[in-house]
mmCIF file of C-alpha atoms in Angstrom:
data_model
loop_
_atom_site.group_PDB
_atom_site.id
_atom_site.type_symbol
_atom_site.label_atom_id
_atom_site.label_comp_id
_atom_site.label_asym_id
_atom_site.label_seq_id
_atom_site.Cartn_x
_atom_site.Cartn_y
_atom_site.Cartn_z
ATOM 1 C CA MET A 1 108.098 100.593 218.819
ATOM 2 C CA PRO A 2 105.204 101.947 216.911
ATOM 3 C CA GLU A 3 106.648 105.342 216.772
ATOM 4 C CA ASP A 4 109.873 103.935 215.400
ATOM 5 C CA GLN A 5 107.986 102.135 212.640
ATOM 6 C CA ASN A 6 105.993 105.376 211.881
ATOM 7 C CA ARG A 7 109.257 107.230 211.573
ATOM 8 C CA LEU A 8 110.753 104.620 209.272
ATOM 9 C CA VAL A 9 107.745 104.745 207.124
ATOM 10 C CA GLU A 10 107.905 108.551 207.040
ATOM 11 C CA ASP A 11 111.643 108.406 206.040
ATOM 12 C CA GLN A 12 110.861 105.983 203.307
ATOM 13 C CA VAL A 13 108.066 108.125 201.999
ATOM 14 C CA SER A 14 110.182 111.207 202.216
ATOM 15 C CA ARG A 15 112.910 109.365 200.148
ATOM 16 C CA LEU A 16 110.431 107.972 197.700
ATOM 17 C CA ARG A 17 108.376 111.120 197.471
ATOM 18 C CA PRO A 18 110.610 112.970 194.846
ATOM 19 C CA GLU A 19 110.890 109.835 192.770
ATOM 20 C CA LEU A 20 107.114 109.385 192.911
ATOM 21 C CA HIS A 21 106.719 112.972 191.980
ATOM 22 C CA HIS A 22 108.910 112.570 189.108
ATOM 23 C CA MET A 23 107.242 109.391 188.051
ATOM 24 C CA LEU A 24 103.796 110.914 188.286
ATOM 25 C CA ASN A 25 104.877 114.057 186.474
ATOM 26 C CA SER A 26 106.429 112.031 183.677
ATOM 27 C CA LEU A 27 103.425 109.877 183.401
ATOM 28 C CA ALA A 28 101.132 112.955 183.310
ATOM 29 C CA GLU A 29 103.373 114.519 180.776
ATOM 30 C CA ASN A 30 103.270 111.343 178.732
ATOM 31 C CA LEU A 31 99.528 111.143 179.120
ATOM 32 C CA THR A 32 99.138 114.772 178.171
ATOM 33 C CA ASN A 33 101.340 114.372 175.128
ATOM 34 C CA ASP A 34 99.419 111.235 174.090
ATOM 35 C CA LEU A 35 96.088 112.823 174.610
ATOM 36 C CA THR A 36 97.165 115.981 172.699
ATOM 37 C CA ARG A 37 98.433 113.824 169.810
ATOM 38 C CA GLU A 38 95.247 111.752 169.777
ATOM 39 C CA LYS A 39 93.163 114.864 170.060
ATOM 40 C CA SER A 40 94.958 116.391 167.007
ATOM 41 C CA GLN A 41 94.607 113.178 165.094
ATOM 42 C CA LEU A 42 90.904 113.061 166.091
ATOM 43 C CA GLU A 43 90.404 116.786 165.032
ATOM 44 C CA ASP A 44 92.044 115.954 161.653
ATOM 45 C CA GLN A 45 89.825 113.025 161.232
ATOM 46 C CA VAL A 46 86.808 115.038 162.227
ATOM 47 C CA GLN A 47 87.704 117.746 159.867
ATOM 48 C CA ALA A 48 88.206 115.228 157.119
ATOM 49 C CA LEU A 49 84.869 113.603 157.985
ATOM 50 C CA GLN A 50 83.153 117.064 158.069
ATOM 51 C CA VAL A 51 84.616 117.719 154.485
ATOM 52 C CA GLN A 52 83.276 114.316 153.382
ATOM 53 C CA LEU A 53 79.931 115.006 155.108
ATOM 54 C CA ASP A 54 79.776 118.399 153.317
ATOM 55 C CA SER A 55 80.461 116.794 150.089
ATOM 56 C CA VAL A 56 77.921 113.969 150.677
ATOM 57 C CA GLN A 57 75.377 116.533 151.732
ATOM 58 C CA THR A 58 75.884 118.444 148.580
ATOM 59 C CA GLN A 59 75.661 115.326 146.470
ATOM 60 C CA LEU A 60 72.547 114.370 148.412
ATOM 61 C CA ASN A 61 70.968 117.933 147.768
ATOM 62 C CA ASP A 62 71.960 117.506 144.063
ATOM 63 C CA ALA A 63 70.481 114.104 144.059
ATOM 64 C CA LYS A 64 67.191 115.403 145.557
ATOM 65 C CA SER A 65 66.987 118.246 142.949
ATOM 66 C CA GLU A 66 67.570 115.763 140.243
ATOM 67 C CA LEU A 67 65.094 113.326 141.853
ATOM 68 C CA ALA A 68 62.484 116.264 142.072
ATOM 69 C CA ALA A 69 63.137 117.291 138.487
ATOM 70 C CA ALA A 70 62.892 113.565 137.449
ATOM 71 C CA ASN A 71 59.674 113.194 139.344
ATOM 72 C CA ALA A 72 58.373 116.210 137.631
ATOM 73 C CA LYS A 73 59.415 114.808 134.262
ATOM 74 C CA VAL A 74 57.715 111.478 135.113
ATOM 75 C CA ALA A 75 54.573 113.443 136.174
ATOM 76 C CA ASP A 76 54.700 115.341 132.970
ATOM 77 C CA MET A 77 55.231 112.130 131.126
ATOM 78 C CA ASP A 78 52.365 110.437 132.953
ATOM 79 C CA SER A 79 50.045 113.354 131.927
ATOM 80 C CA LYS A 80 51.098 113.242 128.357
ATOM 81 C CA LEU A 81 50.760 109.426 128.343
ATOM 82 C CA LEU A 82 47.321 109.672 129.725
ATOM 83 C CA ASP A 83 46.473 112.390 127.165
ATOM 84 C CA ALA A 84 47.967 109.990 124.348
ATOM 85 C CA HIS A 85 45.848 107.095 125.623
ATOM 86 C CA THR A 86 42.863 109.313 125.686
ATOM 87 C CA LYS A 87 43.543 110.589 122.096
ATOM 88 C CA LEU A 88 44.363 106.959 120.969
ATOM 89 C CA ASP A 89 41.071 105.748 122.280
ATOM 90 C CA ASP A 90 39.342 108.675 120.524
ATOM 91 C CA VAL A 91 40.967 107.916 117.299
ATOM 92 C CA ASN A 92 40.339 104.166 117.592
ATOM 93 C CA HIS A 93 36.556 105.029 118.281
ATOM 94 C CA LYS A 94 36.565 107.222 115.374
ATOM 95 C CA PHE A 95 38.318 104.732 113.292
ATOM 96 C CA ARG A 96 35.825 102.100 114.357
ATOM 97 C CA ASN A 97 32.886 104.313 113.361
ATOM 98 C CA SER A 98 34.549 105.112 110.088
ATOM 99 C CA GLU A 99 34.959 101.442 109.395
ATOM 100 C CA ARG A 100 31.268 100.827 110.242
ATOM 101 C CA ARG A 101 30.225 103.751 107.948
ATOM 102 C CA ASN A 102 32.524 102.383 105.124
ATOM 103 C CA ASP A 103 31.050 98.928 105.590
ATOM 104 C CA ALA A 104 27.470 100.488 105.416
ATOM 105 C CA MET A 105 28.454 102.435 102.303
ATOM 106 C CA LYS A 106 29.848 99.316 100.577
ATOM 107 C CA ARG A 107 26.715 97.392 101.401
ATOM 108 C CA GLU A 108 24.489 100.263 100.093
ATOM 109 C CA LEU A 109 26.824 100.455 97.091
ATOM 110 C CA GLU A 110 26.428 96.823 96.431
ATOM 111 C CA GLN A 111 22.763 97.024 96.784
ATOM 112 C CA ALA A 112 22.616 100.112 94.551
ATOM 113 C CA LYS A 113 24.665 98.151 91.766
ATOM 114 C CA ILE A 114 22.270 95.183 92.072
ATOM 115 C CA ARG A 115 19.111 97.436 91.932
ATOM 116 C CA TRP A 116 20.470 99.701 89.100
ATOM 117 C CA THR A 117 22.024 97.108 87.028
ATOM 118 C CA GLY A 118 18.822 96.348 85.154
ATOM 119 C CA VAL A 119 17.981 100.056 84.885
ATOM 120 C CA VAL A 120 21.388 100.933 83.500
ATOM 121 C CA THR A 121 21.186 98.019 80.868
ATOM 122 C CA THR A 122 17.726 99.148 80.017
ATOM 123 C CA GLY A 123 19.107 102.825 79.641
ATOM 124 C CA TRP A 124 21.861 101.513 77.486
ATOM 125 C CA SER A 125 19.289 99.795 75.215
ATOM 126 C CA GLU A 126 17.093 102.943 75.208
ATOM 127 C CA ALA A 127 20.140 105.003 74.300
ATOM 128 C CA ASP A 128 21.243 102.629 71.486
ATOM 129 C CA SER A 129 17.535 102.790 70.174
ATOM 130 C CA ASP A 130 17.485 106.559 70.556
ATOM 131 C CA ARG A 131 20.879 106.653 68.578
ATOM 132 C CA GLU A 132 19.492 104.435 65.959
ATOM 133 C CA LYS A 133 16.448 106.732 65.435
ATOM 134 C CA LEU A 134 18.573 109.735 65.291
ATOM 135 C CA ARG A 135 20.822 108.143 62.831
ATOM 136 C CA ARG A 136 17.843 107.331 60.571
ATOM 137 C CA LYS A 137 16.539 110.807 60.888
ATOM 138 C CA LEU A 138 20.045 112.103 59.955
ATOM 139 C CA GLU A 139 20.017 109.813 56.868
ATOM 140 C CA LYS A 140 16.689 110.914 55.880
ATOM 141 C CA LYS A 141 17.735 114.623 56.369
ATOM 142 C CA GLU A 142 20.749 114.032 54.249
ATOM 143 C CA GLU A 143 18.595 112.440 51.628
ATOM 144 C CA GLU A 144 16.236 115.286 51.581
ATOM 145 C CA LEU A 145 19.197 117.675 51.505
ATOM 146 C CA ALA A 146 20.535 115.785 48.476
ATOM 147 C CA LEU A 147 17.122 116.009 46.805
ATOM 148 C CA LEU A 148 16.959 119.599 47.561
ATOM 149 C CA LYS A 149 20.188 120.140 46.117
ATOM 150 C CA LEU A 150 19.280 118.267 43.030
ATOM 151 C CA LYS A 151 16.119 120.115 42.769
ATOM 152 C CA THR A 152 18.130 123.411 43.125
ATOM 153 C CA ARG A 153 20.477 122.509 40.378
ATOM 154 C CA THR A 154 17.664 121.459 38.237
ATOM 155 C CA ALA A 155 15.837 124.727 38.863
ATOM 156 C CA ARG A 156 19.020 126.607 38.042
ATOM 157 C CA ARG A 157 19.352 124.772 34.825
ATOM 158 C CA TRP A 158 15.677 125.538 33.977
ATOM 159 C CA MET A 159 16.302 129.112 34.765
ATOM 160 C CA LYS A 160 19.364 129.305 32.592
ATOM 161 C CA LYS A 161 17.234 127.653 29.808
ATOM 162 C CA ALA A 162 14.406 129.863 30.389
ATOM 163 C CA THR A 163 16.835 132.787 30.084
ATOM 164 C CA LEU A 164 18.172 131.546 26.831
ATOM 165 C CA VAL A 165 14.702 130.935 25.518
ATOM 166 C CA LEU A 166 13.666 134.621 26.642
ATOM 167 C CA LYS A 167 16.671 135.933 24.860
ATOM 168 C CA GLU A 168 15.704 134.216 21.697
ATOM 169 C CA ASP A 169 12.130 135.530 21.975
ATOM 170 C CA ASP A 170 10.850 132.029 21.795
ATOM 171 C CA VAL A 171 7.765 131.543 23.899
ATOM 172 C CA LEU A 172 7.470 127.879 23.459
ATOM 173 C CA PRO A 173 10.290 125.579 24.784
ATOM 174 C CA ARG A 174 12.333 123.793 22.304
ATOM 175 C CA PRO A 175 11.899 120.067 21.975
ATOM 176 C CA GLU A 176 15.299 119.334 23.128
ATOM 177 C CA SER A 177 14.689 121.598 26.266
ATOM 178 C CA ARG A 178 11.511 119.632 27.112
ATOM 179 C CA SER A 179 13.361 116.534 26.709
ATOM 180 C CA SER A 180 16.095 117.726 29.018
ATOM 181 C CA VAL A 181 13.719 119.069 31.553
ATOM 182 C CA SER A 182 11.662 115.852 31.607
ATOM 183 C CA SER A 183 14.704 113.667 31.708
ATOM 184 C CA GLU A 184 16.055 115.704 34.663
ATOM 185 C CA SER A 185 12.724 115.562 36.533
ATOM 186 C CA SER A 186 12.450 111.819 35.887
ATOM 187 C CA TYR A 187 16.076 111.277 37.253
ATOM 188 C CA SER A 188 15.278 113.248 40.334
ATOM 189 C CA LEU A 189 11.932 111.236 40.972
ATOM 190 C CA GLN A 190 13.922 107.973 40.449
ATOM 191 C CA HIS A 191 16.644 109.179 42.892
ATOM 192 C CA SER A 192 14.102 110.139 45.487
ATOM 193 C CA ARG A 193 12.329 106.788 45.132
ATOM 194 C CA ARG A 194 15.554 104.910 45.400
ATOM 195 C CA ARG A 195 16.493 106.680 48.758
ATOM 196 C CA LYS A 196 13.066 106.246 50.244
#
């Protein structure tokens, strides 16, 4: 009995073996095709991802370069800003010193004005007095000049009359000549007294 059962099993296995082989081959082929298709799809996806990765890497490198340049600019701007603050502080310090000097100069100027107001006023008064003295001296000189001109004219007249007298061989002056001379002398003396 056991041998018969074993024989039956072997017969069934022998009949089913080709079908099993066919089923296994079909399954293996289907699995291989599926795996090949999936592998191809995965390779395409990997290639696309690699392209994207390369692009992202390029963008990242560019961003790093731009960031480095921006950092350099920021550092330069920080340095310039620090210099500007330093210069501004220096300018503010100089401006405050200038304001203090200006205030001191204004105070000194006001004090000088107060101190010298009296002196200037006195100086103006002295200048007016000097001007008045000079004016009087000038008037006196003008009077002296007028008197000198009058004396000169009188002397010329005397010389003319003396010349006429000499031409007439008359040693003594004529009465009218004496009268003329005495009247001119009297006029000059009166004019001089009036001016004095």
